[in-house]
Tab-separated table of C-alpha atoms (C1' of nucleotides) in Angstrom:
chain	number	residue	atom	x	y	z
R	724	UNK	CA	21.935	-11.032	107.955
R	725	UNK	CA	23.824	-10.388	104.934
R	726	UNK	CA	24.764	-13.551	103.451
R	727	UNK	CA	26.794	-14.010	99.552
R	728	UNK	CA	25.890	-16.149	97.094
R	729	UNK	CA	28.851	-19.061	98.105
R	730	UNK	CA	27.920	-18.841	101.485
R	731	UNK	CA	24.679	-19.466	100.786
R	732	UNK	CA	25.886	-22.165	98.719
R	733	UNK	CA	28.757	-23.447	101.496
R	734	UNK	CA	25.726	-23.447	103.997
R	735	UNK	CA	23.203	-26.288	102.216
R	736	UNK	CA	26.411	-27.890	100.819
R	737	UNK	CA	27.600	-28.602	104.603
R	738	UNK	CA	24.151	-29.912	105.495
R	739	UNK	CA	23.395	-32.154	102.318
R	740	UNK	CA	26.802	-33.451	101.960
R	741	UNK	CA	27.413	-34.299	105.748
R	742	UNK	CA	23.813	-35.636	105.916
R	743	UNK	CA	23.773	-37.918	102.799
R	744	UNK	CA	27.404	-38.601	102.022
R	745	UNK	CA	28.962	-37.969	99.095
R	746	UNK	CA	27.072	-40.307	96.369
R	747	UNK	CA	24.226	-39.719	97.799
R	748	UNK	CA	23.680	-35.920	97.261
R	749	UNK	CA	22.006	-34.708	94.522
R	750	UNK	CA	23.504	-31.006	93.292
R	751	UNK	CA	19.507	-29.983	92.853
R	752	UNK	CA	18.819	-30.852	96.557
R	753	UNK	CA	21.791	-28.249	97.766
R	754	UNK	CA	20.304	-25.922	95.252
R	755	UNK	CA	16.542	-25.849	96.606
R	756	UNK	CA	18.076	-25.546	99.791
R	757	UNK	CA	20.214	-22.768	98.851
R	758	UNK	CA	17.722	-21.229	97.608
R	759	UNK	CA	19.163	-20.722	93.957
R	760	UNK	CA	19.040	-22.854	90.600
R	761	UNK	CA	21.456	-25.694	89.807
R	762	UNK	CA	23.213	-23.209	86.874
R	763	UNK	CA	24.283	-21.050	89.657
R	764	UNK	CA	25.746	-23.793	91.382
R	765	UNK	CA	28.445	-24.657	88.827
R	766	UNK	CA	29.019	-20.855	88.177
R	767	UNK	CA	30.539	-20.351	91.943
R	768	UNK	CA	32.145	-24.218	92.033
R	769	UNK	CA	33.137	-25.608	88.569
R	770	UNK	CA	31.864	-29.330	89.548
R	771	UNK	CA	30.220	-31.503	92.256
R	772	UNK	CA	33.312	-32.332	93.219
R	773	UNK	CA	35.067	-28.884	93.945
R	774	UNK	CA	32.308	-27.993	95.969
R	775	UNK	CA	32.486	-31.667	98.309
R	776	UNK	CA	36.195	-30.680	98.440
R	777	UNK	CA	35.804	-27.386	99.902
R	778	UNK	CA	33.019	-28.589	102.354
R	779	UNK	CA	34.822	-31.972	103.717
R	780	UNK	CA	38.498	-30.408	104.035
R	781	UNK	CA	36.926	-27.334	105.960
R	782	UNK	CA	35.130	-30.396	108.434
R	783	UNK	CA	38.360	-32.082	108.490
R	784	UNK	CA	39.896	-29.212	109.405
R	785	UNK	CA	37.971	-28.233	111.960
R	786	UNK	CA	38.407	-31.487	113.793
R	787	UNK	CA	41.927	-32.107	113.363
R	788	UNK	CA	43.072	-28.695	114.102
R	789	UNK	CA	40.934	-28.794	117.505
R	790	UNK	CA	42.979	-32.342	117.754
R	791	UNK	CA	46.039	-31.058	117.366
R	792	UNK	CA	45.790	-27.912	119.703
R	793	UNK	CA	44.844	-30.250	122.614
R	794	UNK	CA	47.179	-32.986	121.563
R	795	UNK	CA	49.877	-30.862	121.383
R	796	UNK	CA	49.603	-28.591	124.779
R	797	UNK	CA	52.548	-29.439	127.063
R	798	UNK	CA	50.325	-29.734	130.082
R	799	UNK	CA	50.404	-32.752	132.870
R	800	UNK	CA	49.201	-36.060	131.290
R	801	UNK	CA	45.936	-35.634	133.750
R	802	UNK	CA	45.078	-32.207	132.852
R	803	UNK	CA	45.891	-32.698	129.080
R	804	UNK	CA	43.738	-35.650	129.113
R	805	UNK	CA	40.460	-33.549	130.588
R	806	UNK	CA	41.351	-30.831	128.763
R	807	UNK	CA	40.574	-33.278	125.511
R	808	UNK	CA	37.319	-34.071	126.739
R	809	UNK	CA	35.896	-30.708	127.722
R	810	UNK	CA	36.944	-29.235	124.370
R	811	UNK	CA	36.667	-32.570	122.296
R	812	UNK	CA	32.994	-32.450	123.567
R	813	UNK	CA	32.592	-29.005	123.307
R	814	UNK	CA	33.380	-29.233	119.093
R	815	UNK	CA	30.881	-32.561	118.548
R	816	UNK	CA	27.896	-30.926	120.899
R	817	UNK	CA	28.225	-28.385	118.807
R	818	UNK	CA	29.061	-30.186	115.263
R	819	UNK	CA	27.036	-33.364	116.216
R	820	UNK	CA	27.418	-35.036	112.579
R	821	UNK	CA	30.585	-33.702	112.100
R	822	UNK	CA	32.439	-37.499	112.994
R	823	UNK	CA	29.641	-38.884	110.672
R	824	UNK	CA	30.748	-37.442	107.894
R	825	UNK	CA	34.591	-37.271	107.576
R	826	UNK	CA	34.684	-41.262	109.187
R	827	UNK	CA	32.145	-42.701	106.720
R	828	UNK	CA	33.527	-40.600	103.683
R	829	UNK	CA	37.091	-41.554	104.013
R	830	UNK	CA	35.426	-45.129	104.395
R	831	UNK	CA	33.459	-45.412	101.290
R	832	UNK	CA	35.472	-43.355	98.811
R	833	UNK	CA	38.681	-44.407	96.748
R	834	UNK	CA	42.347	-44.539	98.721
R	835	UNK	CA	43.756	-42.018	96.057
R	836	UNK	CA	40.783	-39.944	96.898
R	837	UNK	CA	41.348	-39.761	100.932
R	838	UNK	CA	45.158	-39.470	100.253
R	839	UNK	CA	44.299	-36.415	97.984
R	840	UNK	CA	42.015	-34.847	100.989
R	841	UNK	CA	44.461	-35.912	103.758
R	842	UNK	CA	47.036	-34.285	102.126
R	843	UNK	CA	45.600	-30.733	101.963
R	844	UNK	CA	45.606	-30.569	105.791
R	845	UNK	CA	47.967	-31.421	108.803
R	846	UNK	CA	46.768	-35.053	110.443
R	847	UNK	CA	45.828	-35.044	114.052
R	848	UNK	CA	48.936	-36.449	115.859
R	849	UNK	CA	48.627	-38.266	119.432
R	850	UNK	CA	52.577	-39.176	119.539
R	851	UNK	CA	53.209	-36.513	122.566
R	852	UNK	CA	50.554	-37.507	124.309
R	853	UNK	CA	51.382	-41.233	124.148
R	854	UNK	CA	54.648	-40.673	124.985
R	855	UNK	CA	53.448	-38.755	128.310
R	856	UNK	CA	51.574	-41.271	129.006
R	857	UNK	CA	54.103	-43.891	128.759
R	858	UNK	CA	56.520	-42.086	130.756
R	859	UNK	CA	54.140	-41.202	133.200
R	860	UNK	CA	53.077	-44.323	133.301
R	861	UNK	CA	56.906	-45.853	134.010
R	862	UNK	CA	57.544	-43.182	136.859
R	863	UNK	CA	54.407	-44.069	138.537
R	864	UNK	CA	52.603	-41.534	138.460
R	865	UNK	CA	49.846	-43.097	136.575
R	866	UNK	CA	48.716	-46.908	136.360
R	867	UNK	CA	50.857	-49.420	134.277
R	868	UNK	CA	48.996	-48.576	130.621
R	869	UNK	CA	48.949	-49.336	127.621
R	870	UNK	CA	49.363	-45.812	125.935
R	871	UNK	CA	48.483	-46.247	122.564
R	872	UNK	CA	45.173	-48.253	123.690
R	873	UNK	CA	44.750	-45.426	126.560
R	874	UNK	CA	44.258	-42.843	123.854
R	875	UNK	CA	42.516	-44.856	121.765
R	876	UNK	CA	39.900	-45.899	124.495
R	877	UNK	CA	39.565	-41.794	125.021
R	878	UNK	CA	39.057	-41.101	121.812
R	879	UNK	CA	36.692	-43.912	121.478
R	880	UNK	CA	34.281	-42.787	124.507
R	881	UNK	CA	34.131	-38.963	123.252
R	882	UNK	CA	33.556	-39.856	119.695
R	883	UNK	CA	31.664	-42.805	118.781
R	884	UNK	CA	28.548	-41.728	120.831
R	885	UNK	CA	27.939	-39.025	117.993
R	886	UNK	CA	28.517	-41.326	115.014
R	887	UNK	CA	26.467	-43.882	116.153
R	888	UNK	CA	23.737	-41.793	117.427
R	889	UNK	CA	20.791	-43.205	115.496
R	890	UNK	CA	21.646	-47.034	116.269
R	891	UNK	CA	21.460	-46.056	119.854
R	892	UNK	CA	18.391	-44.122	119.833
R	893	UNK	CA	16.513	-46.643	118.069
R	894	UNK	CA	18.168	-49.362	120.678
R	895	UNK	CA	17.130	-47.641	123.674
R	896	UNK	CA	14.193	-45.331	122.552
R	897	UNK	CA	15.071	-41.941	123.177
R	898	UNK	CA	14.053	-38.778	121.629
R	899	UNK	CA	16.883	-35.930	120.227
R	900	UNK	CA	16.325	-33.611	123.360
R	901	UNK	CA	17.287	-36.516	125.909
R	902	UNK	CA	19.814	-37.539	123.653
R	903	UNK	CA	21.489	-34.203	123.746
R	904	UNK	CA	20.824	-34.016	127.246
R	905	UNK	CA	22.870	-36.949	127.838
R	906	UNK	CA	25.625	-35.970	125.349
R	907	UNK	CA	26.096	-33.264	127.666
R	908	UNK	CA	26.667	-35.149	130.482
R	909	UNK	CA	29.203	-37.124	129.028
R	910	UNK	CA	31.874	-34.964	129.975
R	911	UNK	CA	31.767	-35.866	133.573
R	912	UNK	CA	30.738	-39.464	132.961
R	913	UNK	CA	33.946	-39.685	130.476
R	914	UNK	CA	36.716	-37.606	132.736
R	915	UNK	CA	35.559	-40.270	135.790
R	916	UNK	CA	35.824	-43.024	134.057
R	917	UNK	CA	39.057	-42.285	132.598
R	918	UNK	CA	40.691	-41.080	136.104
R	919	UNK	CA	39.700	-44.362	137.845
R	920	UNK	CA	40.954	-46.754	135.006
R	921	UNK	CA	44.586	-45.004	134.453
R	922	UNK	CA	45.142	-43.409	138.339
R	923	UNK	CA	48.010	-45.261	139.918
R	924	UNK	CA	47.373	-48.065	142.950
R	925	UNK	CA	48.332	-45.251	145.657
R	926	UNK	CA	45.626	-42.806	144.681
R	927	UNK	CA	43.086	-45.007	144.092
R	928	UNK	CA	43.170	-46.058	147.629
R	929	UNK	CA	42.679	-42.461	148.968
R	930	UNK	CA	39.768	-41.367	146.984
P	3	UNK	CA	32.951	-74.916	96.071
P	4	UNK	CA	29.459	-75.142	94.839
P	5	UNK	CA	28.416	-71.943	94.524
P	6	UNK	CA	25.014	-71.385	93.219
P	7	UNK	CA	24.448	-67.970	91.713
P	8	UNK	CA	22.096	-66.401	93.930
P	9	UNK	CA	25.434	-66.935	96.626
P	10	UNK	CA	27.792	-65.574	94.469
P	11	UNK	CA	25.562	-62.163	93.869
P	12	UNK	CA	25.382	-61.944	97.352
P	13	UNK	CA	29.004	-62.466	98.185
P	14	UNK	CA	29.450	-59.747	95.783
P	15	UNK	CA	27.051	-57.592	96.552
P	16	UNK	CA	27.957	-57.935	100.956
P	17	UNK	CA	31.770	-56.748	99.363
P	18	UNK	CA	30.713	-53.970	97.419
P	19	UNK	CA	27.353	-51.910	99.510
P	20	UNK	CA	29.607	-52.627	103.049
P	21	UNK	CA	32.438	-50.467	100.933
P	22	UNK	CA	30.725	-47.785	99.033
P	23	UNK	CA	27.142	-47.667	100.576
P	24	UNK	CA	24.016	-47.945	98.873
P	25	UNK	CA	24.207	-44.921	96.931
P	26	UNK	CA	27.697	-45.421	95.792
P	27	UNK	CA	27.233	-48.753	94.624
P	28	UNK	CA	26.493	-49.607	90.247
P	29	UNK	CA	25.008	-52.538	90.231
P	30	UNK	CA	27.557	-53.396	87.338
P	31	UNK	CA	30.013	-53.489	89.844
P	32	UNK	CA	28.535	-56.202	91.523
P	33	UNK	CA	27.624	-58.157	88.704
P	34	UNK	CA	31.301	-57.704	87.773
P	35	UNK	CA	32.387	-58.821	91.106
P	36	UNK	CA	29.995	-61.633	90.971
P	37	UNK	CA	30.852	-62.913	87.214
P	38	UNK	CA	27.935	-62.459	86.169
P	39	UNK	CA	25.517	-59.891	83.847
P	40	UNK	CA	23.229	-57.015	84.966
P	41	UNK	CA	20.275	-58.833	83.882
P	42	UNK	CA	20.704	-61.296	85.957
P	43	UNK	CA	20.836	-59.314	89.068
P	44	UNK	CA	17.858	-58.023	88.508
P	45	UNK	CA	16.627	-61.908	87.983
P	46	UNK	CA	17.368	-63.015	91.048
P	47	UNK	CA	16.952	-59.575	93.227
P	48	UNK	CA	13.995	-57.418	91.540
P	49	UNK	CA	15.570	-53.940	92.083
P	50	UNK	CA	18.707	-52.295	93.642
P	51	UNK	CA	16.558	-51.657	97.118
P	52	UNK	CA	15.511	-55.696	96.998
P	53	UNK	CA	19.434	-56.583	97.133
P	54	UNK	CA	20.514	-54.162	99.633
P	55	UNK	CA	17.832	-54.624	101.959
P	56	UNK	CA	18.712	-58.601	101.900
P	57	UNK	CA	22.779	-57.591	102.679
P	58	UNK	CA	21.524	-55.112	105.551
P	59	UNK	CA	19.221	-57.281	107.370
P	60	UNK	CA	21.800	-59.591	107.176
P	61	UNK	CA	24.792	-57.855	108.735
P	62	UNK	CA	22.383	-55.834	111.112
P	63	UNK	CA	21.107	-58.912	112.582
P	64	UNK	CA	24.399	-60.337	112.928
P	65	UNK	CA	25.410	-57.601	114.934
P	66	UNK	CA	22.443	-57.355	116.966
P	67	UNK	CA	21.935	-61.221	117.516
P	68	UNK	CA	25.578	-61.130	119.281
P	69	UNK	CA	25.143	-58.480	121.477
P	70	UNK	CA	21.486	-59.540	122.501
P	71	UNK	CA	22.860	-62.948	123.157
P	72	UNK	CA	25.928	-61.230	125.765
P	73	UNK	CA	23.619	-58.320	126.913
P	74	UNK	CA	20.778	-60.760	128.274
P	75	UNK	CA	23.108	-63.292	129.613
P	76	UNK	CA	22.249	-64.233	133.266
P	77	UNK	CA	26.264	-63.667	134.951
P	78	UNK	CA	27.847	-61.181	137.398
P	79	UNK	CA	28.413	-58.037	135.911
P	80	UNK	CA	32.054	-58.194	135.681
P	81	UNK	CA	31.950	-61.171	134.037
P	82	UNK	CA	29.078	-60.092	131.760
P	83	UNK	CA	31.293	-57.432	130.318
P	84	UNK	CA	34.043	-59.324	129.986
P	85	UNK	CA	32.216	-61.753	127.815
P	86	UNK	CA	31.207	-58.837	125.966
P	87	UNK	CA	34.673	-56.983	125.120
P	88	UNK	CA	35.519	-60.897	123.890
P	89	UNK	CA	32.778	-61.759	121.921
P	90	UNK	CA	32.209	-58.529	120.308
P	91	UNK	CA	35.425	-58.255	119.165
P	92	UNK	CA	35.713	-61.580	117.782
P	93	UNK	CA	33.005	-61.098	116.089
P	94	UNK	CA	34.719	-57.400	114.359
P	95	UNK	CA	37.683	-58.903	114.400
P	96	UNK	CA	36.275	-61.465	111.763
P	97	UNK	CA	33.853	-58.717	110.128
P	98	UNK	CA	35.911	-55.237	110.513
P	99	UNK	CA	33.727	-53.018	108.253
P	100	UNK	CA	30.550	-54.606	109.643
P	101	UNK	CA	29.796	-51.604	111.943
P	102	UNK	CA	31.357	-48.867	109.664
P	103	UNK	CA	28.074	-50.377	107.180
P	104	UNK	CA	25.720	-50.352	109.401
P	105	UNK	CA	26.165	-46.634	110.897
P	106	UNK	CA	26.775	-45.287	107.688
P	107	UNK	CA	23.519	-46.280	106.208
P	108	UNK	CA	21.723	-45.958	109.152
P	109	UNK	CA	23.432	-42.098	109.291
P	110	UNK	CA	22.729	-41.374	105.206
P	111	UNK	CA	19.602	-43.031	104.721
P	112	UNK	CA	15.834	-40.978	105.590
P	113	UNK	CA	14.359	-42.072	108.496
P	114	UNK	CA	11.482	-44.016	106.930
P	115	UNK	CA	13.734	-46.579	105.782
P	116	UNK	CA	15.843	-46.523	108.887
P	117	UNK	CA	12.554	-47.799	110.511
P	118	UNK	CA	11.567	-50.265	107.965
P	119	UNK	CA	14.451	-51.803	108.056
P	120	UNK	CA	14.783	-51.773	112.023
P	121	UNK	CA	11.572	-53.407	112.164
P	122	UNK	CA	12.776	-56.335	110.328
P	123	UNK	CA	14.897	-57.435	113.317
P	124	UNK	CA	15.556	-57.615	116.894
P	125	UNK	CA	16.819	-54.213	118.565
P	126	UNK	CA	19.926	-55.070	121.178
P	127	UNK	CA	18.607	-54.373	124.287
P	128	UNK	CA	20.975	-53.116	126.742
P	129	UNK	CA	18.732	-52.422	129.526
P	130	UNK	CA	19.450	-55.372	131.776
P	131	UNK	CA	23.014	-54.922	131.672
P	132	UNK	CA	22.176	-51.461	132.924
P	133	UNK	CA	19.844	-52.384	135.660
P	134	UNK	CA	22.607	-54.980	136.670
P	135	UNK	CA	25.236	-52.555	136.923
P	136	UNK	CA	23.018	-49.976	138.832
P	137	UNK	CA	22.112	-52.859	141.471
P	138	UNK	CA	25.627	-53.707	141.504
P	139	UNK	CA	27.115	-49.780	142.125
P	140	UNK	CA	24.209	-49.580	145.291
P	141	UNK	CA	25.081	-52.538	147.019
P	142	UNK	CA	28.655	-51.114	146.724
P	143	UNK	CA	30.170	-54.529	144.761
P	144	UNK	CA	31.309	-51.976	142.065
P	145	UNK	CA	32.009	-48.241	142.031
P	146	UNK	CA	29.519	-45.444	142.085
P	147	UNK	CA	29.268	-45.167	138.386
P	148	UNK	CA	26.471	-43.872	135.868
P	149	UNK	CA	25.214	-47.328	134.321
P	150	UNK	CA	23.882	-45.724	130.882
P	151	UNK	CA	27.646	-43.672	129.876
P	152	UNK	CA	29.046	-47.034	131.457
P	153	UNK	CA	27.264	-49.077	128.827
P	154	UNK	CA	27.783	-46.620	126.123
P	155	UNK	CA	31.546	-46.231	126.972
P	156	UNK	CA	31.913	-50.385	126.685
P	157	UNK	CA	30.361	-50.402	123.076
P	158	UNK	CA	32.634	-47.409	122.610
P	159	UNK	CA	36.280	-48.805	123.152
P	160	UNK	CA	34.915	-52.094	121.484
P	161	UNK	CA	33.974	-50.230	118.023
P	162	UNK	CA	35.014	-47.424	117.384
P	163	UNK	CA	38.184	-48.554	116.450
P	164	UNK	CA	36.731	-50.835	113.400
P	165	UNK	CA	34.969	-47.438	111.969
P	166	UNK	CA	37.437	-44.696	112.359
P	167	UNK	CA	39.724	-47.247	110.923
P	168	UNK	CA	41.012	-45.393	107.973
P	169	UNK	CA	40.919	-41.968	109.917
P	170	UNK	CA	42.979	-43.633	112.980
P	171	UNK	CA	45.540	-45.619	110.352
P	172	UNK	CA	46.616	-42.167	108.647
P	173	UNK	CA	47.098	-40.391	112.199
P	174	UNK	CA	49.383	-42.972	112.933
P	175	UNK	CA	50.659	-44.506	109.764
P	176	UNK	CA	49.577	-47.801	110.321
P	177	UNK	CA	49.779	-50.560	107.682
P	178	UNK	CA	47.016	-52.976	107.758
P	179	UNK	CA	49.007	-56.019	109.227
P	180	UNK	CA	50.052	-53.936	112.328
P	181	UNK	CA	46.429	-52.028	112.493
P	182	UNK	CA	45.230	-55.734	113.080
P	183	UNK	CA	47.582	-56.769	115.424
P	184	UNK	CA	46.664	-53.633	117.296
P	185	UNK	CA	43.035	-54.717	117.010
P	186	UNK	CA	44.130	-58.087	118.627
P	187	UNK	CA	45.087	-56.488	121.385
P	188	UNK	CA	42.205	-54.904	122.694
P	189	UNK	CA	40.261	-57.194	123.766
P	190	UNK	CA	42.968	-57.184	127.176
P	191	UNK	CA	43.166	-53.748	127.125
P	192	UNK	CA	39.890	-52.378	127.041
P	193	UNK	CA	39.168	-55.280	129.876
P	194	UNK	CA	42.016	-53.774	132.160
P	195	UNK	CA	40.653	-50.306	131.553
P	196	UNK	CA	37.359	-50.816	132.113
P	197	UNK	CA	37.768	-53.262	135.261
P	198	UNK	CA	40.059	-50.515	136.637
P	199	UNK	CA	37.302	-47.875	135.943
P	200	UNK	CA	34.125	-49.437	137.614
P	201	UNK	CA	35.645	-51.338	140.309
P	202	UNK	CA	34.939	-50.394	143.909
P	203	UNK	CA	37.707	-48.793	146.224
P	204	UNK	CA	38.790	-51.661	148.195
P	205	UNK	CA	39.157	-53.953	145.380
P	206	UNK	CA	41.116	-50.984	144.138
P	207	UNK	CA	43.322	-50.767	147.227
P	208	UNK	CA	44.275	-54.753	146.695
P	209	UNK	CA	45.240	-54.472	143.374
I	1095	DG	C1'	25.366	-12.797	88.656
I	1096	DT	C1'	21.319	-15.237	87.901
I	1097	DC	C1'	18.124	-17.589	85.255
I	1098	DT	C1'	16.108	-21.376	81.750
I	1099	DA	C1'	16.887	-24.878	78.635
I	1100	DT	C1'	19.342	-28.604	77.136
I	1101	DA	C1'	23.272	-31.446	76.008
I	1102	DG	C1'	25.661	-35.639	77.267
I	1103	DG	C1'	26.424	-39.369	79.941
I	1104	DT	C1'	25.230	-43.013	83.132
I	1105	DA	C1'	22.596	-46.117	85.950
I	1106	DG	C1'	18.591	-49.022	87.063
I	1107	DA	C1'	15.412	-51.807	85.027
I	1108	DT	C1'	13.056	-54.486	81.178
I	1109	DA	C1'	12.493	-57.272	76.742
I	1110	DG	C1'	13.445	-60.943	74.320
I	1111	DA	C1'	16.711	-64.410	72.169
I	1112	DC	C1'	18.941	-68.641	73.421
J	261	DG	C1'	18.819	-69.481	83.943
J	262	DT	C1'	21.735	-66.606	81.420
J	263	DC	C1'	22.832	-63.486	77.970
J	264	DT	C1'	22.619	-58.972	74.858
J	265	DA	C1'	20.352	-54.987	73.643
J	266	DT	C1'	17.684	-51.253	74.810
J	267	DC	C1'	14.394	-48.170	77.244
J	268	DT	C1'	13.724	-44.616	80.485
J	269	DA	C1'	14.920	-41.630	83.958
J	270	DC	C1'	17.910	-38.941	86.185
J	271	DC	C1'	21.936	-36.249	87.111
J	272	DT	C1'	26.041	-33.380	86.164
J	273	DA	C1'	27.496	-29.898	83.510
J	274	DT	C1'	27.221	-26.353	79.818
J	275	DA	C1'	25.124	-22.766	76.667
J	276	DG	C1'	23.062	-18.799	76.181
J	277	DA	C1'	19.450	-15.182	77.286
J	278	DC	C1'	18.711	-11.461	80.502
DNA sequence: GTCTATAGGTAGATAGAC
DNA sequence: GTCTATCTACCTATAGAC
């Protein structure tokens, strides 16, 4: 129960910033929230912009290191592939506007300003995991893929879902709870779809 | 080359909000863009809101006019959602920060004017695709498959890719000629995947 | 460390000449 | 219709009291 000052501050910052973007946050509006006055804001982070800095890198962080431990295991292709999923999932459900924020940031601010925050903490990288694919992929023992699409598609089906949420809700009606609800079930809809579109001919035929 | 000046504010203006948002976006940059004055802007569009609202609609509807006109389509399934993967992309392919402006206001932006502005146009409707492809999986002409994460894992592979853009080129680094080539390619790529992933065993097996 | 008050700058919007 | 000049409001950041 005993929170500092900067966490306090770290706390509304997360929620404004990732809510309302960069530009759109007003330092007063983290403030209120915090509970403090705007003076005390500047006394813990110098500028607007120190504080966005500390709050987006720690988001990117926490999404590309969670990339990168998953990316990186030396499992089977299969397994690795869940594995991305389940965990993947597992950071969003609990994170939901976490995608929100890094993808439309790095899309509406300057290129020197993204290669200033990209460089501060190790990029996701899905090399091994394309490359186990591909080989798989030539020995058999998945379908003929594309690897590079592959990962992209997987990526694709865990992610957008979260950053799109209200366009879908407002397309198909649904409230948070049975959006959440759904979210959840994603995992299983996501690992099925995914094992039928990359098994190989031979395995297909005995499920 | 007649361009009248109302146009050439909103050529500008499309550039500019679909690249910073509405909150990062001076209106002197857009009457820079356009070659024009301030005062004029606010001749021609009464306020900041007026102008934005007319570039939303705008790309909103063409986003939802295309997939309403796939989605409701009478065809087969299959072919239903090939049409889609095609058409959809075509139309990102020729408008690649379309969606990445549409989700980000829709994400920043308070809910009352989320709802004004979905009010001005058509919502895409996805629910006949998804009664089609529940008929479908019970009379056994495609897998057993959820029709809702199907749906949602579709729209998925088709755009994600066009808003994690800048994310997705720095993982890799991508320059923008080979990101589009890349782009180019999907359309046959998500198609394999997802045929592979919904269609039934035996088809499978013949493959 | 925390507050209030205010400086300094900028952005949206208007007024008025041409 | 188009321009320049300006008003007004707001927002970041600082100064200074406690």
């Amino acid at each position: 129960m005993e929170t500092n000052t900067e966490e306090k501050i770290l706390i509304a910052a997360r929620e404004i910033f990732s809510q309302r973007g960069f530009a759109g946050t007003r330092m007063q509006e983290i403030a209120d929230r915090a509970g403090i006055n705007k003076g005390l804001l500047h006394y813990y982070f110098k500028t607007k912009e120190t504080l966005f800095k500390a709050v987006f890198k720690e988001a990117f962080l926490q999404i590309s290191r969670k990339l990168n431990e998953v990316l990186s295991s030396e499992r089977p292709v299969m397994e690795k592939v869940e594995s991305i999923v389940d965990e993947y999932l597992d950071l969003l459900l609990a994170n939901p506007n976490l995608p929100g924020f890094i993808v439309n940031e790095l899309h509406t601010n300057t290129e020197a300003f993204i290669a200033e925050i990209m460089s501060m903490s190790e990029r996701p990288d899905p090399s091994l995991l394309i490359m186990q694919l591909h080989l798989d992929s030539q020995a058999g023992k998945i379908r003929q893929v594309d690897p590079f699409h592959t990962v992209l598609n997987i990526l694709s089906m865990c992610v957008f879902p979260f950053i799109a949420r209200p366009m879908l809700q407002s397309m198909v009606h649904l409230d948070d709870a049975t959006y959440l609800h759904l979210m959840r079930q994603r995992k299983a809809a996501i690992k099925d779809f995914i094992r039928h579109a990359i098994q190989s001919p031979d395995q297909s035929a005995m499920s």
